[in-house]
C-alpha cells in the first residue's frame, strides 16, 4: 500500500512534553517537514531556547545545541560562521527572543547572519507559569499583570517582525498563525521559504508564528485557537514582510 | 624557523592564539585589551578564520559556545567588567563541557573601577563567578613570552579535558612590550571531537547541552564533572619553584606581582636572606600539596597580590595553619614597587628573627 502520510524524518519518534492543545507540536512538525522537503536534515543544526521548547533537541532529529535564555541567535552565529555550509536554525519563544534576547536577535538580523529563526509568539511566558511577556496584549491578564497589562506602566506589546523589518540585514521576514488548517498551510509555506532562503545563501530569515498557550491562558484548546484569532491577529497582522527577491531589487 | 620580535602583551595573546590553532574570535571592546580584537580583525582573515565584533560580551561568549560546540578552537577576550558579563556563558560552556579559551586582561574594580592593572579577579577566575559547581583551568602568565606559550597550553588543555580555560593577565602585561620568540605555526594536531555538532551524516544525533532536568541525572553529571576536575588537579598544576627548598620565607605570587617579587627577592638574597619564590602558573588547579609540604618544613609565606588579598585564602587553606602566612597587597589600580615588596620581605624576615 502506498504510504501517504507519516512522521517527518526530521522528527524523532518520541512523545513530546507540550501541554494538550499547545501549538508548539504543530510548529515542530512544520519545521521538520521544511527540513525534509529541502533534504538538509543531515547538515542541520538546531539551537534550542530556554522556554517550553528547551527540549526541542529531543524532538528534532538533527544535531542540536541548547542555548542560554535569549542567546540562541549568538550561539547560531557561532555555529554558522564556522560551518557555513550547514543549515542552522533557532527555535525561540517570545520571552526568550523579545525580552532577554532582544539584543541578540536584533544584531544577528542586522548582520544578515545566514540563519533561520522560528519565533513562537504566544503572548506569555509558558514554561515559568504564565508571566507577562513583551508580547502580552494590552489588558491581558497574566500572573505578573493580574489586573491586565496596563500599557502606561508596562509598555506596549512589541511587534518584533515589524521592528526587524526596519533593518537592512534580513532577507525574509514573515508572520503566520497556526489557528486553523488554512493558516497552518500558509505557515508551512513561509517556514519552508525561510529555510530555502538560508539554503540559497540569501541571508537572515525569520518566521514569527502566532501560537497558543491554553494552559497559561486558562482556556480550552479550541477556545485558545479562537482567542488567538480574535485577539492576537489584530495586534500582530499576518503576512510576508520581506522576501529575498525584494531585497535583490 | 623561530623569529625574535618585539611584541605587546595583548598582541601576543592574539598571535599566540592563532598559532595555537584558534580560528575564531568573538569580542567586544574594553580597555586595556583592545589590541586583542584589533589584531584579530586583521589577522583572522589572513588565516581563513572568523572575527566578529559582537554586540556585547554576553553575545561574544555565546558565539564561542556555538563555535566550540561545532568543534573548532574558539576564544574571546575581555577585561574585568566584560568578563563579569561573560560569566553566564562560561557557566553554560563548563556545563556543556566545551573546550575554549577566555582571556581576562584584568583592570581594577569593583564596578566600572579603573583602567589600571589589578589582580582582584582571582576569586572570580578560580572560584566560579558564574553559577553552579564548575572549574576553569586558569593560566597566569608573567611575561609576554609566557603569554604566547600559555595561549598554546590553554587551547591544548581545554581540548584535552573538554573544559573552558582562562588566561588571566592584567593591564600591565597586556600593555607592556617585550622581545619574544615566535615559533613557527606548530603542527596543530587537534584531538578528534566526535561529540561536536557538525551535522549527523552517518552517525547518531549529537547534542551540546547543559540541562539536567531530573535531579539525580544532574547529580550524576556533576559527579562526572568533579571527577574530571580531580583529574585536572592531578595532572595540570604548574608553578615555578625558585629556591623554596632552602628558604625561610616563601613568597607566593603570580603574574605582574611575581615579576616584582622576583626583583625584590634578588635584592634580599644579595644581602644573604633566605627567601624563595613560588610563582603560580596555574591558579586553578592550585598547588595545595606543594604549599602543604613547604609549611610542614616550617617555612613561612608571604603572599604578594595586587588586590585586598584573594589568593592568600588558598595559601592559608593549603598551609593548614602550620606556619604564618603574611600578606602584602596594593589595591586596585596600584602596582607594588620593588622597594615596597623588598620592605615587606624584610619585615617578615626581621619578625622571624633570622636577620
Ligand atoms: C537567565 C534566565 N532567566 C530566567 C529564566 C527562567 N525562564 C525559563 S523559561 C522562561 C520564559 C520563556 O518564555 P517564552 O520564551 O515566551 O517561551 P514559552 O515557554 O512561552 O514557550 C523564563 C523566564 C532562565 N532559565 N534563565
Ligand atoms: S505552557 Fe503553554 S506554551 Fe508551554 S507547552 Fe504548555 S501550552 Fe504550550
Coordinates of C-alpha atoms in Angstrom, one line a residue, chain A residues 12 14 41-45 50 54-69 71 73-79 81-83 86 100 103-105 107-108 111 113 127, chain B residues 23-24 26 50-56 58-60 62-72 88-89 92 98 196-211 213:
Chain A
X12 CA 12.2 11.8 16.4
X14 CA 9.0 10.4 20.7
X41 CA 18.4 17.1 7.8
X42 CA 21.9 15.6 7.9
X43 CA 23.5 19.0 7.8
X44 CA 21.1 20.9 10.0
X45 CA 22.0 22.1 13.5
X50 CA 15.1 28.4 27.2
X54 CA 14.1 23.8 25.8
X55 CA 13.9 20.1 25.0
X56 CA 13.5 20.6 21.2
X57 CA 16.6 18.5 20.7
X58 CA 14.6 15.5 21.9
X59 CA 12.1 16.1 19.1
X60 CA 14.1 17.3 16.1
X61 CA 16.1 14.5 14.6
X62 CA 19.3 16.5 13.8
X63 CA 22.4 17.8 15.7
X64 CA 21.4 20.3 18.3
X65 CA 22.8 22.8 20.8
X66 CA 20.9 24.1 23.8
X67 CA 21.4 27.8 24.4
X68 CA 21.2 30.1 27.4
X69 CA 18.0 32.2 27.7
X71 CA 21.2 33.7 23.4
X73 CA 21.0 33.8 17.8
X74 CA 24.5 34.3 19.2
X75 CA 25.0 30.6 19.5
X76 CA 23.7 30.1 16.0
X77 CA 26.1 32.8 14.7
X78 CA 29.0 30.9 16.2
X79 CA 27.9 27.6 14.6
X81 CA 30.3 31.1 10.9
X82 CA 32.5 28.1 11.4
X83 CA 30.3 25.7 9.4
X86 CA 25.4 23.7 7.3
X100 CA 16.2 38.8 27.5
X103 CA 20.0 42.4 21.6
X104 CA 21.0 39.0 20.2
X105 CA 18.1 38.8 17.7
X107 CA 22.1 42.1 15.9
X108 CA 22.0 38.7 14.3
X111 CA 24.4 41.3 10.5
X113 CA 23.5 36.1 9.5
X127 CA 7.4 27.5 31.0
Chain B
X23 CA 40.3 30.1 14.1
X24 CA 37.6 32.2 15.5
X26 CA 34.4 36.9 19.2
X50 CA 36.3 34.2 11.7
X51 CA 36.3 37.5 13.5
X52 CA 33.1 39.1 14.9
X53 CA 32.8 42.2 17.0
X54 CA 29.8 41.1 18.9
X55 CA 27.1 43.4 20.2
X56 CA 28.1 42.6 23.8
X58 CA 27.2 38.2 26.5
X59 CA 26.8 37.6 22.8
X60 CA 30.6 37.1 22.3
X62 CA 27.7 32.6 23.4
X63 CA 29.2 32.8 19.9
X64 CA 32.2 31.0 21.4
X65 CA 29.7 28.4 22.8
X66 CA 28.3 27.8 19.3
X67 CA 31.6 27.6 17.6
X68 CA 33.3 25.5 20.2
X69 CA 30.3 23.2 20.1
X70 CA 30.8 22.9 16.4
X71 CA 34.3 21.6 17.1
X72 CA 36.7 24.5 16.3
X88 CA 26.6 33.4 32.2
X89 CA 28.1 31.9 29.1
X92 CA 27.0 27.1 30.3
X98 CA 33.1 22.6 25.6
X196 CA 30.7 18.2 18.0
X197 CA 27.5 19.3 16.2
X198 CA 28.7 19.2 12.6
X199 CA 25.6 17.6 11.1
X200 CA 24.6 14.0 11.6
X201 CA 25.9 12.3 8.5
X202 CA 26.2 8.6 9.2
X203 CA 26.2 8.9 12.9
X204 CA 23.7 9.3 15.7
X205 CA 22.5 12.8 16.9
X206 CA 24.9 15.0 18.8
X207 CA 23.5 17.4 21.4
X208 CA 25.5 20.1 23.1
X209 CA 23.7 20.8 26.3
X210 CA 24.0 21.7 30.0
X211 CA 20.4 20.8 31.0
X213 CA 16.1 18.3 34.4

